[in-house]
Structure formats: C-alpha cells, structure tokens
PDB file of C-alpha atoms in Angstrom:
ATOM      1  CA  MET F   1      13.529   4.430   5.419  1.00 92.00           C
ATOM      2  CA  GLU F   2      12.679   3.867   9.043  1.00 95.00           C
ATOM      3  CA  TYR F   3       9.959   1.301   9.759  1.00 98.00           C
ATOM      4  CA  ARG F   4       6.865   3.062  11.125  1.00 98.00           C
ATOM      5  CA  GLU F   5       3.358   1.949  12.056  1.00 98.00           C
ATOM      6  CA  TYR F   6       0.314   4.159  12.460  1.00 98.00           C
ATOM      7  CA  ARG F   7      -3.040   3.337  14.060  1.00 98.00           C
ATOM      8  CA  THR F   8      -5.605   5.988  13.164  1.00 97.00           C
ATOM      9  CA  LYS F   9      -8.925   4.294  12.331  1.00 96.00           C
ATOM     10  CA  ASP F  10     -11.771   3.665  14.746  1.00 97.00           C
ATOM     11  CA  LYS F  11     -12.599   0.021  14.006  1.00 97.00           C
ATOM     12  CA  SER F  12     -14.955  -0.486  16.942  1.00 95.00           C
ATOM     13  CA  GLU F  13     -17.950  -1.118  14.654  1.00 92.00           C
ATOM     14  CA  TRP F  14     -16.161  -3.338  12.133  1.00 93.00           C
ATOM     15  CA  GLY F  15     -16.607  -6.618  13.969  1.00 90.00           C
ATOM     16  CA  ASP F  16     -13.916  -9.105  14.896  1.00 91.00           C
ATOM     17  CA  GLY F  17     -11.134  -9.911  12.478  1.00 93.00           C
ATOM     18  CA  PRO F  18      -7.416  -9.491  11.865  1.00 96.00           C
ATOM     19  CA  TRP F  19      -7.944  -5.804  11.023  1.00 97.00           C
ATOM     20  CA  GLN F  20      -8.547  -5.115  14.711  1.00 97.00           C
ATOM     21  CA  GLN F  21      -4.892  -5.892  15.524  1.00 98.00           C
ATOM     22  CA  GLU F  22      -3.320  -4.560  12.326  1.00 99.00           C
ATOM     23  CA  PRO F  23      -1.942  -1.041  11.934  1.00 99.00           C
ATOM     24  CA  ASP F  24      -3.688   1.297   9.491  1.00 99.00           C
ATOM     25  CA  LYS F  25      -0.476   2.390   7.830  1.00 98.00           C
ATOM     26  CA  ILE F  26       3.018   0.936   7.655  1.00 99.00           C
ATOM     27  CA  GLN F  27       6.054   2.457   5.985  1.00 98.00           C
ATOM     28  CA  PHE F  28       9.079   0.242   5.350  1.00 98.00           C
ATOM     29  CA  THR F  29      11.858  -0.518   2.914  1.00 97.00           C
ATOM     30  CA  ASP F  30      11.716  -3.649   0.777  1.00 98.00           C
ATOM     31  CA  GLU F  31      14.801  -5.568   1.903  1.00 97.00           C
ATOM     32  CA  ALA F  32      15.527  -7.189  -1.463  1.00 98.00           C
ATOM     33  CA  THR F  33      15.327  -4.025  -3.604  1.00 98.00           C
ATOM     34  CA  GLY F  34      15.768  -1.109  -1.202  1.00 97.00           C
ATOM     35  CA  LEU F  35      12.584   0.511  -2.553  1.00 97.00           C
ATOM     36  CA  PRO F  36      10.305   2.465  -0.199  1.00 98.00           C
ATOM     37  CA  CYS F  37       6.967   0.777   0.499  1.00 98.00           C
ATOM     38  CA  LEU F  38       3.670   1.662   2.148  1.00 98.00           C
ATOM     39  CA  ILE F  39       0.604  -0.191   3.334  1.00 99.00           C
ATOM     40  CA  VAL F  40      -2.357   2.150   3.848  1.00 98.00           C
ATOM     41  CA  ARG F  41      -5.863   1.193   4.955  1.00 98.00           C
ATOM     42  CA  GLY F  42      -8.428   2.628   2.558  1.00 97.00           C
ATOM     43  CA  PRO F  43     -11.878   4.056   3.343  1.00 95.00           C
ATOM     44  CA  SER F  44     -13.528   0.615   3.023  1.00 94.00           C
ATOM     45  CA  GLY F  45     -11.208  -0.850   5.642  1.00 96.00           C
ATOM     46  CA  ALA F  46      -9.339  -2.838   2.999  1.00 97.00           C
ATOM     47  CA  LEU F  47      -5.574  -2.507   2.731  1.00 99.00           C
ATOM     48  CA  CYS F  48      -3.702  -0.978  -0.191  1.00 99.00           C
ATOM     49  CA  GLY F  49      -0.042  -1.500  -1.048  1.00 99.00           C
ATOM     50  CA  TYR F  50       2.437   0.899  -2.661  1.00 99.00           C
ATOM     51  CA  VAL F  51       6.022   0.876  -3.902  1.00 99.00           C
ATOM     52  CA  GLY F  52       7.926   4.094  -4.585  1.00 98.00           C
ATOM     53  CA  ILE F  53      10.340   4.681  -7.452  1.00 98.00           C
ATOM     54  CA  ALA F  54      12.703   7.621  -7.867  1.00 97.00           C
ATOM     55  CA  LYS F  55      13.372   9.894 -10.819  1.00 97.00           C
ATOM     56  CA  GLY F  56      15.470   8.036 -13.353  1.00 97.00           C
ATOM     57  CA  HIS F  57      13.385   4.842 -13.213  1.00 98.00           C
ATOM     58  CA  GLN F  58      11.757   4.153 -16.578  1.00 98.00           C
ATOM     59  CA  ASP F  59       8.286   4.079 -14.966  1.00 99.00           C
ATOM     60  CA  PHE F  60       8.673   7.372 -13.053  1.00 99.00           C
ATOM     61  CA  GLU F  61       5.556   9.530 -13.634  1.00 98.00           C
ATOM     62  CA  LYS F  62       3.862   6.876 -15.786  1.00 99.00           C
ATOM     63  CA  HIS F  63       0.166   6.148 -15.344  1.00 99.00           C
ATOM     64  CA  TYR F  64      -0.363   2.817 -13.601  1.00 99.00           C
ATOM     65  CA  ASP F  65      -2.039   1.345 -16.697  1.00 98.00           C
ATOM     66  CA  ALA F  66       1.234   1.842 -18.608  1.00 98.00           C
ATOM     67  CA  VAL F  67       3.363  -0.089 -16.101  1.00 99.00           C
ATOM     68  CA  PRO F  68       3.472  -3.853 -16.831  1.00 98.00           C
ATOM     69  CA  VAL F  69       3.471  -5.152 -13.270  1.00 98.00           C
ATOM     70  CA  GLU F  70       1.444  -8.113 -12.046  1.00 98.00           C
ATOM     71  CA  CYS F  71      -0.226  -7.971  -8.633  1.00 98.00           C
ATOM     72  CA  HIS F  72      -3.583  -8.464  -6.887  1.00 97.00           C
ATOM     73  CA  TRP F  73      -6.139  -7.245  -9.470  1.00 95.00           C
ATOM     74  CA  GLY F  74      -3.419  -5.111 -11.102  1.00 97.00           C
ATOM     75  CA  LEU F  75      -2.119  -1.651 -10.314  1.00 99.00           C
ATOM     76  CA  THR F  76      -4.810   0.914  -9.493  1.00 98.00           C
ATOM     77  CA  PHE F  77      -2.747   3.928  -8.388  1.00 98.00           C
ATOM     78  CA  SER F  78       0.132   6.146  -9.511  1.00 99.00           C
ATOM     79  CA  ASP F  79       1.021   9.563  -8.081  1.00 98.00           C
ATOM     80  CA  PHE F  80       3.440  11.523  -5.930  1.00 97.00           C
ATOM     81  CA  CYS F  81       3.119  11.807  -2.144  1.00 93.00           C
ATOM     82  CA  ALA F  82      -0.175  13.281  -0.978  1.00 90.00           C
ATOM     83  CA  GLU F  83       0.277  16.953  -0.129  1.00 84.00           C
ATOM     84  CA  THR F  84      -1.235  16.866   3.342  1.00 79.00           C
ATOM     85  CA  GLY F  85      -0.048  17.743   6.786  1.00 73.00           C
ATOM     86  CA  ASP F  86      -0.858  14.329   8.246  1.00 84.00           C
ATOM     87  CA  GLU F  87       1.441  11.585   6.987  1.00 86.00           C
ATOM     88  CA  SER F  88      -0.243   9.015   9.249  1.00 91.00           C
ATOM     89  CA  LYS F  89      -3.317   8.681   7.026  1.00 90.00           C
ATOM     90  CA  HIS F  90      -2.161   9.243   3.462  1.00 92.00           C
ATOM     91  CA  ILE F  91       0.095   7.968   0.721  1.00 94.00           C
ATOM     92  CA  CYS F  92       3.285   9.681   1.791  1.00 92.00           C
ATOM     93  CA  HIS F  93       6.447   8.715   3.631  1.00 92.00           C
ATOM     94  CA  ARG F  94       9.132  10.090   5.882  1.00 91.00           C
ATOM     95  CA  PRO F  95      12.489   9.396   4.210  1.00 91.00           C
ATOM     96  CA  GLU F  96      15.781   9.241   6.060  1.00 91.00           C
ATOM     97  CA  PRO F  97      18.545  11.735   5.218  1.00 93.00           C
ATOM     98  CA  GLY F  98      19.970  10.894   1.802  1.00 91.00           C
ATOM     99  CA  GLU F  99      16.872   8.991   0.662  1.00 92.00           C
ATOM    100  CA  PRO F 100      14.672  10.399  -2.113  1.00 90.00           C
ATOM    101  CA  ASP F 101      11.668  12.385  -0.944  1.00 90.00           C
ATOM    102  CA  HIS F 102      10.160  12.946  -4.383  1.00 94.00           C
ATOM    103  CA  VAL F 103       9.093   9.416  -5.337  1.00 97.00           C
ATOM    104  CA  TRP F 104       6.386   8.133  -7.680  1.00 98.00           C
ATOM    105  CA  TRP F 105       4.089   5.676  -5.909  1.00 98.00           C
ATOM    106  CA  LEU F 106       2.613   2.717  -7.774  1.00 99.00           C
ATOM    107  CA  GLY F 107      -0.024   0.764  -5.908  1.00 99.00           C
ATOM    108  CA  PHE F 108      -2.930  -1.631  -5.736  1.00 99.00           C
ATOM    109  CA  ASP F 109      -5.933  -2.114  -3.488  1.00 99.00           C
ATOM    110  CA  CYS F 110      -7.666  -5.073  -1.881  1.00 98.00           C
ATOM    111  CA  ALA F 111     -11.237  -3.824  -2.310  1.00 96.00           C
ATOM    112  CA  HIS F 112     -12.293  -5.761  -5.404  1.00 95.00           C
ATOM    113  CA  SER F 113     -14.844  -8.463  -6.079  1.00 92.00           C
ATOM    114  CA  GLY F 114     -13.961 -11.368  -3.821  1.00 92.00           C
ATOM    115  CA  ASP F 115     -12.190  -9.146  -1.281  1.00 94.00           C
ATOM    116  CA  HIS F 116     -13.665  -8.565   2.166  1.00 92.00           C
ATOM    117  CA  CYS F 117     -13.932  -4.873   3.143  1.00 93.00           C
ATOM    118  CA  PRO F 118     -14.379  -4.833   6.932  1.00 94.00           C
ATOM    119  CA  LYS F 119     -15.928  -1.382   7.225  1.00 92.00           C
ATOM    120  CA  TYR F 120     -18.704  -2.097   4.722  1.00 87.00           C
ATOM    121  CA  ASP F 121     -19.034  -5.877   5.039  1.00 72.00           C
ATOM    122  CA  ARG F 122     -19.075  -6.124   8.839  1.00 68.00           C
ATOM    123  CA  ASP F 123     -22.331  -8.111   8.835  1.00 64.00           C
ATOM    124  CA  LEU F 124     -21.231 -10.312   5.934  1.00 65.00           C
ATOM    125  CA  GLN F 125     -17.885 -11.633   7.137  1.00 62.00           C
ATOM    126  CA  THR F 126     -18.204 -14.718   4.976  1.00 66.00           C
ATOM    127  CA  LEU F 127     -18.384 -12.474   1.898  1.00 76.00           C
ATOM    128  CA  GLY F 128     -14.982 -12.436   0.244  1.00 88.00           C
ATOM    129  CA  THR F 129     -11.498 -12.923   1.651  1.00 94.00           C
ATOM    130  CA  TYR F 130      -9.857 -10.341   3.862  1.00 95.00           C
ATOM    131  CA  ARG F 131      -6.357  -9.550   2.559  1.00 98.00           C
ATOM    132  CA  THR F 132      -4.082  -9.245   5.602  1.00 98.00           C
ATOM    133  CA  VAL F 133      -0.926  -7.200   6.128  1.00 99.00           C
ATOM    134  CA  ALA F 134       1.097 -10.370   5.443  1.00 99.00           C
ATOM    135  CA  TYR F 135      -0.687 -10.857   2.103  1.00 99.00           C
ATOM    136  CA  VAL F 136      -0.183  -7.212   1.111  1.00 99.00           C
ATOM    137  CA  LYS F 137       3.522  -7.380   2.055  1.00 99.00           C
ATOM    138  CA  ARG F 138       3.965 -10.395  -0.247  1.00 99.00           C
ATOM    139  CA  GLN F 139       2.289  -8.513  -3.090  1.00 99.00           C
ATOM    140  CA  ILE F 140       4.458  -5.450  -2.412  1.00 99.00           C
ATOM    141  CA  ALA F 141       7.623  -7.594  -2.470  1.00 99.00           C
ATOM    142  CA  SER F 142       6.579  -8.957  -5.859  1.00 99.00           C
ATOM    143  CA  ILE F 143       5.865  -5.466  -7.229  1.00 99.00           C
ATOM    144  CA  ALA F 144       9.184  -4.151  -5.884  1.00 99.00           C
ATOM    145  CA  SER F 145      11.031  -7.037  -7.521  1.00 99.00           C
ATOM    146  CA  GLN F 146       9.307  -6.432 -10.862  1.00 99.00           C
ATOM    147  CA  LEU F 147      10.021  -2.690 -10.692  1.00 99.00           C
ATOM    148  CA  ALA F 148      13.671  -3.284  -9.762  1.00 98.00           C
ATOM    149  CA  GLU F 149      14.032  -5.491 -12.847  1.00 98.00           C
ATOM    150  CA  ARG F 150      12.631  -2.626 -14.948  1.00 95.00           C
ATOM    151  CA  ALA F 151      14.896   0.076 -13.442  1.00 88.00           C
TER     152      ALA F 151
END
C-alpha cells in the first residue's frame, strides 16, 4: 500500500502542540508484517490507530472484544472500510493493485482517561499526555505483530 498523508482538520483553535505539525490521516504498510495500517485523527483531536486483516485471518469479522490483542487501553474498533466518498477523513484505504480491498480493521483510540485531546483540552494542556504519531505507530506495530502471529 502506498504511503499517504492527509491534512484535513482546522487546528487553528487547538493551541500549540505536536498535533499542529502532524497529518490527520496516514495510510502505510507495516514493514514487519505487510499488513495495511491507518492513523486517523478522531473528533476530539486525538489519534486512533488501525490494522487491517484480510479474509482468511482467524479474526476477520470478529468484534474487537473477541480479539486478544494488547494495546493502548485495548481495542475499541472493528469494521470494514467506511463507505464514504472521502477517503481522506475516514477509516478506509487505497490499496495497490493486487492488494486486498475488503479488509477488516481493528483499532484503538488515544482519547481515554490520561490522554490529552487537543480539540477539547486546548486550555488544559497539562491535562493528560498527548499520544503522538510516533507513539501510535509503535502501538500499531505491536498490534500488527500480534495479529500476524494469530493469522
């Protein structure tokens, strides 16, 4: 899957922080497993991470609660690509020829207790820890590794 970055959010009222320089969505392939991955900024300004699995994987179409994967506050999402016309803002990807289009996304979010959500916490920047793109990529790599072991 081709690496892509999207910048779609108006962050002008969020205050200073790493989110100002970060993209709002990134699609990439996990190098170690070959699994498709997404980072998508949620409505709170916090980042969410996703790993896609294809039909034939034992966790394909399973609810996230049924998938024994460890990550930041646990999995909180499982579904197919969002059926929208705008891939830049949603949980969906643009696969290369020969790559699966119909994948099951498993994901987590960084908008829990102790996490800083820049859209809502702009006046309370000492409240919680902002989880950066680098942090989310590390979590995604761990999820991808765990899912590859379960394939």
